[in-house]
Short mmCIF file of N, CA and C and ligand atoms in Angstrom, two decimals:
data_model
loop_
_atom_site.label_atom_id
_atom_site.label_comp_id
_atom_site.label_asym_id
_atom_site.label_seq_id
_atom_site.Cartn_x
_atom_site.Cartn_y
_atom_site.Cartn_z
N UNK A 534 237.75 19.44 198.93
CA UNK A 534 239.07 19.44 198.25
C UNK A 534 239.20 18.25 197.30
N UNK A 535 238.76 17.03 197.86
CA UNK A 535 238.83 15.81 197.04
C UNK A 535 237.92 15.94 195.83
N UNK A 536 236.77 16.62 196.04
CA UNK A 536 235.80 16.79 194.95
C UNK A 536 236.40 17.67 193.84
N UNK A 537 237.10 18.74 194.30
CA UNK A 537 237.72 19.66 193.35
C UNK A 537 238.75 18.93 192.49
N UNK A 538 239.57 18.07 193.17
CA UNK A 538 240.60 17.31 192.45
C UNK A 538 239.94 16.39 191.43
N UNK A 539 238.79 15.76 191.87
CA UNK A 539 238.08 14.84 190.96
C UNK A 539 237.54 15.62 189.75
N UNK A 540 236.96 16.82 190.01
CA UNK A 540 236.41 17.65 188.93
C UNK A 540 237.51 18.03 187.94
N UNK A 541 238.68 18.41 188.50
CA UNK A 541 239.79 18.80 187.63
C UNK A 541 240.24 17.65 186.76
N UNK A 542 240.33 16.44 187.41
CA UNK A 542 240.84 15.31 186.63
C UNK A 542 239.82 14.92 185.56
N UNK A 543 238.47 15.02 185.84
CA UNK A 543 237.54 14.67 184.76
C UNK A 543 237.58 15.71 183.65
N UNK A 544 237.82 16.98 183.99
CA UNK A 544 237.89 17.96 182.89
C UNK A 544 239.17 17.74 182.07
N UNK A 545 240.27 17.27 182.75
CA UNK A 545 241.51 16.94 182.01
C UNK A 545 241.25 15.81 181.03
N UNK A 546 240.56 14.75 181.54
CA UNK A 546 240.28 13.58 180.68
C UNK A 546 239.40 14.02 179.51
N UNK A 547 238.42 14.88 179.80
CA UNK A 547 237.52 15.36 178.74
C UNK A 547 238.30 16.12 177.67
N UNK A 548 239.20 17.02 178.10
CA UNK A 548 239.96 17.77 177.08
C UNK A 548 240.92 16.86 176.31
N UNK A 549 241.44 15.80 177.02
CA UNK A 549 242.32 14.86 176.30
C UNK A 549 241.53 14.12 175.22
N UNK A 550 240.29 13.68 175.60
CA UNK A 550 239.46 12.95 174.63
C UNK A 550 239.11 13.84 173.44
N UNK A 551 238.81 15.10 173.74
CA UNK A 551 238.46 16.07 172.71
C UNK A 551 239.63 16.26 171.75
N UNK A 552 240.82 16.39 172.34
CA UNK A 552 242.05 16.57 171.58
C UNK A 552 242.28 15.37 170.66
N UNK A 553 242.11 14.14 171.25
CA UNK A 553 242.32 12.92 170.47
C UNK A 553 241.32 12.85 169.32
N UNK A 554 240.03 13.15 169.61
CA UNK A 554 239.06 13.04 168.52
C UNK A 554 239.34 14.08 167.43
N UNK A 555 239.82 15.26 167.82
CA UNK A 555 240.18 16.27 166.82
C UNK A 555 241.32 15.77 165.94
N UNK A 556 242.33 15.13 166.61
CA UNK A 556 243.48 14.61 165.85
C UNK A 556 243.03 13.53 164.89
N UNK A 557 242.13 12.63 165.40
CA UNK A 557 241.65 11.55 164.53
C UNK A 557 240.87 12.09 163.35
N UNK A 558 240.05 13.10 163.62
CA UNK A 558 239.27 13.74 162.56
C UNK A 558 240.20 14.31 161.48
N UNK A 559 241.27 14.98 161.95
CA UNK A 559 242.24 15.61 161.02
C UNK A 559 242.90 14.55 160.16
N UNK A 560 243.24 13.38 160.83
CA UNK A 560 243.92 12.29 160.13
C UNK A 560 242.99 11.71 159.05
N UNK A 561 241.73 11.49 159.46
CA UNK A 561 240.75 10.92 158.53
C UNK A 561 240.58 11.85 157.32
N UNK A 562 240.47 13.12 157.64
CA UNK A 562 240.28 14.14 156.60
C UNK A 562 241.47 14.17 155.64
N UNK A 563 242.70 14.16 156.22
CA UNK A 563 243.91 14.20 155.39
C UNK A 563 243.95 12.98 154.47
N UNK A 564 243.58 11.79 155.01
CA UNK A 564 243.59 10.56 154.22
C UNK A 564 242.61 10.65 153.06
N UNK A 565 241.39 11.13 153.35
CA UNK A 565 240.35 11.23 152.31
C UNK A 565 240.77 12.20 151.20
N UNK A 566 241.29 13.36 151.62
CA UNK A 566 241.67 14.38 150.62
C UNK A 566 242.86 13.90 149.79
N UNK A 567 243.75 13.15 150.44
CA UNK A 567 244.92 12.62 149.71
C UNK A 567 244.47 11.67 148.61
N UNK A 568 243.51 10.80 148.98
CA UNK A 568 242.98 9.87 147.99
C UNK A 568 242.40 10.59 146.78
N UNK A 569 241.79 11.74 147.05
CA UNK A 569 241.18 12.52 145.96
C UNK A 569 242.20 13.39 145.23
N UNK A 570 243.40 13.47 145.78
CA UNK A 570 244.43 14.31 145.19
C UNK A 570 244.13 15.80 145.37
N UNK A 571 243.42 16.13 146.47
CA UNK A 571 243.04 17.53 146.70
C UNK A 571 243.96 18.15 147.75
N UNK A 572 244.44 19.36 147.43
CA UNK A 572 245.33 20.05 148.35
C UNK A 572 244.53 20.95 149.28
N UNK A 573 244.97 21.02 150.52
CA UNK A 573 244.30 21.93 151.48
C UNK A 573 245.03 23.26 151.49
N UNK A 574 244.27 24.35 151.50
CA UNK A 574 244.89 25.68 151.52
C UNK A 574 244.70 26.39 152.85
N UNK A 575 243.81 25.86 153.65
CA UNK A 575 243.48 26.55 154.91
C UNK A 575 243.74 25.64 156.10
N UNK A 576 244.20 26.23 157.19
CA UNK A 576 244.52 25.40 158.35
C UNK A 576 243.27 24.99 159.12
N UNK A 577 242.24 25.79 159.01
CA UNK A 577 240.97 25.49 159.70
C UNK A 577 239.84 26.10 158.92
N UNK A 578 238.66 25.61 159.19
CA UNK A 578 237.51 26.22 158.56
C UNK A 578 236.22 25.64 159.08
N UNK A 579 235.13 26.30 158.69
CA UNK A 579 233.83 25.74 159.02
C UNK A 579 232.84 26.15 157.94
N UNK A 580 231.85 25.31 157.75
CA UNK A 580 230.83 25.60 156.74
C UNK A 580 229.47 25.24 157.32
N UNK A 581 228.48 26.07 156.99
CA UNK A 581 227.13 25.83 157.49
C UNK A 581 226.14 26.23 156.42
N UNK A 582 225.10 25.44 156.27
CA UNK A 582 224.07 25.78 155.27
C UNK A 582 222.75 26.00 156.01
N UNK A 583 222.13 27.16 155.72
CA UNK A 583 220.85 27.45 156.34
C UNK A 583 219.75 26.86 155.47
N UNK A 584 219.18 25.77 155.90
CA UNK A 584 218.19 25.08 155.07
C UNK A 584 216.90 25.89 154.91
N UNK A 585 216.69 26.88 155.79
CA UNK A 585 215.47 27.69 155.67
C UNK A 585 215.60 28.66 154.48
N UNK A 586 216.85 29.03 154.17
CA UNK A 586 217.10 29.98 153.08
C UNK A 586 217.32 29.24 151.75
N UNK A 587 217.85 28.04 151.83
CA UNK A 587 218.20 27.25 150.64
C UNK A 587 216.99 26.98 149.76
N UNK A 588 217.23 27.11 148.40
CA UNK A 588 216.14 26.83 147.45
C UNK A 588 216.49 25.54 146.72
N UNK A 589 216.97 24.58 147.47
CA UNK A 589 217.51 23.34 146.93
C UNK A 589 216.71 22.66 145.85
N UNK A 590 215.41 22.52 146.05
CA UNK A 590 214.60 21.76 145.09
C UNK A 590 214.71 22.29 143.67
N UNK A 591 214.82 23.64 143.57
CA UNK A 591 214.88 24.21 142.22
C UNK A 591 216.32 24.59 141.84
N UNK A 592 217.29 24.18 142.62
CA UNK A 592 218.64 24.69 142.39
C UNK A 592 219.73 23.58 142.37
N UNK A 593 220.24 23.25 143.51
CA UNK A 593 221.30 22.24 143.68
C UNK A 593 222.61 22.60 142.96
N UNK A 594 222.80 23.90 142.65
CA UNK A 594 224.02 24.32 141.94
C UNK A 594 225.27 24.05 142.77
N UNK A 595 225.15 24.22 144.07
CA UNK A 595 226.33 24.02 144.94
C UNK A 595 226.82 22.58 144.85
N UNK A 596 225.86 21.65 144.74
CA UNK A 596 226.23 20.22 144.68
C UNK A 596 227.00 19.96 143.39
N UNK A 597 226.51 20.58 142.29
CA UNK A 597 227.17 20.38 140.99
C UNK A 597 228.59 20.94 140.97
N UNK A 598 228.77 22.06 141.66
CA UNK A 598 230.05 22.76 141.52
C UNK A 598 231.13 22.31 142.50
N UNK A 599 230.74 21.69 143.60
CA UNK A 599 231.72 21.34 144.64
C UNK A 599 232.82 20.43 144.08
N UNK A 600 234.10 20.84 144.15
CA UNK A 600 235.17 20.05 143.54
C UNK A 600 235.50 18.76 144.27
N UNK A 601 235.04 18.63 145.50
CA UNK A 601 235.40 17.42 146.27
C UNK A 601 234.19 16.52 146.54
N UNK A 602 233.04 16.87 145.99
CA UNK A 602 231.80 16.12 146.27
C UNK A 602 231.45 16.10 147.75
N UNK A 603 231.75 17.21 148.41
CA UNK A 603 231.43 17.28 149.84
C UNK A 603 229.93 17.50 150.07
N UNK A 604 229.24 18.00 149.03
CA UNK A 604 227.81 18.29 149.19
C UNK A 604 226.97 17.21 148.52
N UNK A 605 225.86 16.91 149.13
CA UNK A 605 224.95 15.92 148.55
C UNK A 605 223.51 16.23 148.96
N UNK A 606 222.60 15.61 148.28
CA UNK A 606 221.18 15.84 148.50
C UNK A 606 220.60 14.67 149.28
N UNK A 607 219.96 14.97 150.39
CA UNK A 607 219.36 13.88 151.17
C UNK A 607 218.09 14.38 151.84
N UNK A 608 217.03 13.64 151.67
CA UNK A 608 215.74 13.96 152.28
C UNK A 608 215.35 15.43 152.15
N UNK A 609 215.45 15.93 150.92
CA UNK A 609 214.99 17.29 150.65
C UNK A 609 215.91 18.39 151.13
N UNK A 610 217.16 18.04 151.49
CA UNK A 610 218.08 19.08 151.98
C UNK A 610 219.48 18.88 151.41
N UNK A 611 220.22 20.00 151.33
CA UNK A 611 221.63 19.88 150.95
C UNK A 611 222.40 19.52 152.22
N UNK A 612 223.16 18.44 152.14
CA UNK A 612 223.94 17.99 153.31
C UNK A 612 225.42 18.11 152.98
N UNK A 613 226.22 18.08 154.01
CA UNK A 613 227.66 18.22 153.79
C UNK A 613 228.47 17.17 154.54
N UNK A 614 229.48 16.65 153.85
CA UNK A 614 230.47 15.79 154.51
C UNK A 614 231.63 16.73 154.82
N UNK A 615 231.71 17.18 156.04
CA UNK A 615 232.65 18.26 156.34
C UNK A 615 234.11 17.84 156.15
N UNK A 616 234.38 16.52 156.32
CA UNK A 616 235.77 16.05 156.13
C UNK A 616 236.26 16.30 154.71
N UNK A 617 235.29 16.44 153.77
CA UNK A 617 235.71 16.63 152.37
C UNK A 617 235.74 18.10 151.95
N UNK A 618 235.28 18.98 152.83
CA UNK A 618 235.21 20.40 152.45
C UNK A 618 236.57 21.07 152.65
N UNK A 619 237.04 21.75 151.60
CA UNK A 619 238.32 22.45 151.71
C UNK A 619 238.10 23.97 151.81
N UNK A 620 236.84 24.36 152.04
CA UNK A 620 236.46 25.76 152.27
C UNK A 620 236.87 26.67 151.10
N UNK A 621 236.75 26.11 149.87
CA UNK A 621 237.19 26.87 148.70
C UNK A 621 236.23 28.02 148.37
N UNK A 622 234.97 27.89 148.71
CA UNK A 622 234.01 28.99 148.48
C UNK A 622 233.25 28.87 147.16
N UNK A 623 233.54 27.83 146.35
CA UNK A 623 232.86 27.71 145.06
C UNK A 623 231.35 27.60 145.24
N UNK A 624 230.93 26.93 146.29
CA UNK A 624 229.48 26.75 146.51
C UNK A 624 228.81 28.09 146.84
N UNK A 625 229.49 28.94 147.60
CA UNK A 625 228.92 30.26 147.93
C UNK A 625 228.80 31.09 146.66
N UNK A 626 229.83 31.02 145.81
CA UNK A 626 229.83 31.78 144.57
C UNK A 626 228.68 31.33 143.66
N UNK A 627 228.36 30.04 143.69
CA UNK A 627 227.31 29.52 142.81
C UNK A 627 225.91 29.67 143.39
N UNK A 628 225.82 29.91 144.66
CA UNK A 628 224.51 29.90 145.33
C UNK A 628 223.59 31.00 144.79
N UNK A 629 222.32 30.67 144.64
CA UNK A 629 221.40 31.66 144.05
C UNK A 629 220.81 32.61 145.10
N UNK A 630 221.10 32.37 146.35
CA UNK A 630 220.60 33.29 147.40
C UNK A 630 221.73 33.73 148.33
N UNK A 631 221.53 34.88 148.94
CA UNK A 631 222.51 35.38 149.92
C UNK A 631 222.31 34.70 151.27
N UNK A 632 223.36 34.68 152.04
CA UNK A 632 223.31 34.19 153.43
C UNK A 632 222.64 32.82 153.56
N UNK A 633 223.08 31.93 152.70
CA UNK A 633 222.56 30.56 152.74
C UNK A 633 223.69 29.62 153.16
N UNK A 634 224.85 29.78 152.50
CA UNK A 634 226.02 28.98 152.87
C UNK A 634 227.00 29.93 153.57
N UNK A 635 227.42 29.55 154.75
CA UNK A 635 228.33 30.40 155.55
C UNK A 635 229.67 29.70 155.66
N UNK A 636 230.72 30.38 155.24
CA UNK A 636 232.07 29.80 155.34
C UNK A 636 232.97 30.71 156.17
N UNK A 637 233.73 30.09 157.01
CA UNK A 637 234.75 30.82 157.77
C UNK A 637 236.02 29.99 157.63
N UNK A 638 237.14 30.63 157.30
CA UNK A 638 238.38 29.85 157.12
C UNK A 638 239.59 30.64 157.60
N UNK A 639 240.61 29.87 157.97
CA UNK A 639 241.81 30.52 158.52
C UNK A 639 243.02 30.11 157.69
N UNK A 640 243.82 31.09 157.33
CA UNK A 640 245.04 30.82 156.56
C UNK A 640 246.20 30.51 157.49
N UNK A 641 247.29 29.95 156.93
CA UNK A 641 248.45 29.62 157.77
C UNK A 641 249.09 30.88 158.37
N UNK A 642 248.80 32.04 157.74
CA UNK A 642 249.33 33.30 158.26
C UNK A 642 248.52 33.78 159.48
N UNK A 643 247.42 33.10 159.76
CA UNK A 643 246.56 33.49 160.88
C UNK A 643 245.38 34.34 160.43
N UNK A 644 245.40 34.78 159.16
CA UNK A 644 244.30 35.62 158.66
C UNK A 644 243.02 34.80 158.54
N UNK A 645 241.91 35.39 158.91
CA UNK A 645 240.64 34.67 158.76
C UNK A 645 239.75 35.38 157.75
N UNK A 646 238.95 34.60 157.06
CA UNK A 646 238.04 35.14 156.05
C UNK A 646 236.66 34.54 156.30
N UNK A 647 235.64 35.37 156.14
CA UNK A 647 234.26 34.95 156.38
C UNK A 647 233.41 35.42 155.22
N UNK A 648 232.58 34.58 154.67
CA UNK A 648 231.68 35.06 153.63
C UNK A 648 230.44 34.17 153.51
N UNK A 649 229.36 34.78 153.03
CA UNK A 649 228.11 34.03 152.89
C UNK A 649 227.27 34.55 151.71
N UNK A 650 227.89 35.46 150.92
CA UNK A 650 227.16 36.01 149.77
C UNK A 650 227.99 35.80 148.52
N UNK A 651 227.35 35.44 147.38
CA UNK A 651 228.12 35.23 146.15
C UNK A 651 229.01 36.43 145.79
N UNK A 652 228.49 37.67 145.95
CA UNK A 652 229.30 38.82 145.53
C UNK A 652 230.49 39.10 146.46
N UNK A 653 230.54 38.44 147.60
CA UNK A 653 231.69 38.64 148.49
C UNK A 653 232.91 37.84 148.01
N UNK A 654 232.64 36.78 147.23
CA UNK A 654 233.76 35.91 146.81
C UNK A 654 234.69 36.62 145.82
N UNK A 655 234.15 37.20 144.69
CA UNK A 655 235.08 37.93 143.80
C UNK A 655 235.79 39.08 144.49
N UNK A 656 235.10 39.75 145.43
CA UNK A 656 235.74 40.86 146.15
C UNK A 656 236.94 40.34 146.92
N UNK A 657 236.74 39.16 147.55
CA UNK A 657 237.82 38.56 148.33
C UNK A 657 239.00 38.18 147.41
N UNK A 658 238.66 37.57 146.24
CA UNK A 658 239.72 37.21 145.28
C UNK A 658 240.49 38.44 144.84
N UNK A 659 239.74 39.53 144.56
CA UNK A 659 240.39 40.77 144.12
C UNK A 659 241.34 41.29 145.18
N UNK A 660 240.90 41.26 146.43
CA UNK A 660 241.77 41.80 147.47
C UNK A 660 243.00 40.91 147.66
N UNK A 661 242.82 39.56 147.53
CA UNK A 661 243.98 38.66 147.67
C UNK A 661 244.95 38.89 146.51
N UNK A 662 244.38 38.99 145.27
CA UNK A 662 245.24 39.19 144.11
C UNK A 662 245.96 40.53 144.17
N UNK A 663 245.22 41.56 144.65
CA UNK A 663 245.82 42.88 144.79
C UNK A 663 247.01 42.83 145.75
N UNK A 664 246.82 42.09 146.84
CA UNK A 664 247.88 41.98 147.85
C UNK A 664 249.09 41.26 147.24
N UNK A 665 248.80 40.18 146.47
CA UNK A 665 249.89 39.43 145.84
C UNK A 665 250.66 40.29 144.85
N UNK A 666 249.89 41.09 144.07
CA UNK A 666 250.54 41.97 143.08
C UNK A 666 251.44 42.99 143.78
N UNK A 667 250.91 43.55 144.87
CA UNK A 667 251.72 44.55 145.61
C UNK A 667 253.00 43.92 146.14
N UNK A 668 252.86 42.65 146.65
CA UNK A 668 254.05 41.98 147.19
C UNK A 668 255.08 41.71 146.09
N UNK A 669 254.56 41.31 144.88
CA UNK A 669 255.46 41.03 143.76
C UNK A 669 256.21 42.30 143.35
N UNK A 670 255.46 43.40 143.23
CA UNK A 670 256.09 44.67 142.83
C UNK A 670 257.12 45.08 143.87
N UNK A 671 256.77 44.91 145.14
CA UNK A 671 257.65 45.30 146.23
C UNK A 671 258.94 44.46 146.21
N UNK A 672 258.82 43.17 145.81
CA UNK A 672 260.03 42.34 145.79
C UNK A 672 260.95 42.75 144.64
N UNK A 673 260.35 43.27 143.55
CA UNK A 673 261.19 43.71 142.42
C UNK A 673 261.70 45.13 142.67
N UNK A 674 260.80 45.97 143.19
CA UNK A 674 261.17 47.37 143.46
C UNK A 674 260.94 47.69 144.93
N UNK A 675 261.89 47.35 145.79
CA UNK A 675 261.67 47.60 147.21
C UNK A 675 261.45 49.08 147.52
N UNK A 676 261.99 49.95 146.68
CA UNK A 676 261.78 51.39 146.90
C UNK A 676 261.00 51.96 145.74
N UNK A 677 260.10 52.86 146.01
CA UNK A 677 259.28 53.44 144.95
C UNK A 677 260.15 54.19 143.93
N UNK A 678 261.30 54.75 144.40
CA UNK A 678 262.20 55.49 143.50
C UNK A 678 262.74 54.56 142.40
N UNK A 679 263.02 53.29 142.79
CA UNK A 679 263.55 52.33 141.81
C UNK A 679 262.55 52.11 140.69
N UNK A 680 261.28 52.03 141.06
CA UNK A 680 260.22 51.86 140.05
C UNK A 680 260.13 53.09 139.15
N UNK A 681 260.13 54.26 139.80
CA UNK A 681 260.02 55.51 139.03
C UNK A 681 261.19 55.66 138.08
N UNK A 682 262.40 55.35 138.58
CA UNK A 682 263.60 55.49 137.73
C UNK A 682 263.49 54.60 136.51
N UNK A 683 263.03 53.37 136.72
CA UNK A 683 263.01 52.42 135.60
C UNK A 683 261.90 52.70 134.60
N UNK A 684 260.69 53.01 135.11
CA UNK A 684 259.56 53.10 134.20
C UNK A 684 259.05 54.49 133.89
N UNK A 685 259.34 55.45 134.68
CA UNK A 685 258.73 56.76 134.44
C UNK A 685 259.74 57.85 134.15
N UNK A 686 260.74 57.92 135.00
CA UNK A 686 261.61 59.10 134.93
C UNK A 686 262.35 59.21 133.62
N UNK A 687 262.77 58.05 133.05
CA UNK A 687 263.59 58.20 131.86
C UNK A 687 262.81 58.58 130.60
N UNK A 688 261.47 58.70 130.72
CA UNK A 688 260.68 59.20 129.59
C UNK A 688 260.54 60.71 129.61
N UNK A 689 260.91 61.30 130.76
CA UNK A 689 260.67 62.75 130.85
C UNK A 689 261.84 63.51 130.23
S1 LIG B 1091 233.56 25.23 150.18
FE1 LIG B 1091 234.30 24.16 148.34
S2 LIG B 1091 234.75 22.12 149.04
FE2 LIG B 1091 233.47 23.04 150.61
S3 LIG B 1091 231.40 22.43 150.11
FE3 LIG B 1091 231.76 24.41 149.15
S4 LIG B 1091 232.45 23.94 147.09
FE4 LIG B 1091 232.64 22.07 148.30
S1 LIG B 1092 223.24 26.69 145.64
FE1 LIG B 1092 222.35 27.61 147.52
S2 LIG B 1092 220.16 27.63 147.14
FE2 LIG B 1092 221.06 26.25 145.65
S3 LIG B 1092 220.89 24.24 146.58
FE3 LIG B 1092 222.89 25.03 147.11
S4 LIG B 1092 222.63 26.04 149.08
FE4 LIG B 1092 220.60 25.74 148.23
#
């Protein structure tokens, strides 16, 4: 029984430490991005680069395009300072190979997006823009009849 209580209390301390380090990481990240004047659009995210797929020596396009300088070249590999990554996807769009840079990100609405191929990025933008357009139209014309009356019916 005493052992169980001890196990529980060490797992509590472990989760507290984990929580604190996460908070500190978030604070450090917010401070760095503020200094750069960069806005965050996602509540969470992760990025991973597969160095076996990367053609870094002949490429390095992702490093050139990254708006926050989160990517850098070290010892023959593309490295990342994750605190500086805002999961914008520009590096995936610029990458010359598929499934090299993997991004997963979460919006404040709870929606998650995952991509690792350059051609997935424009598709994602299109679907986001399409959704925004639909929302805009819906706010102006909550009913389809209102749209038809204004733009179509009076020409007939
Ligand atoms: S997702 Fe954006 S911020 Fe992050 S490494 Fe790629 S280009 Fe840089
Ligand atoms: S753009 Fe892709 S292939 Fe080129 S260096 Fe970056 S990760 Fe490697």
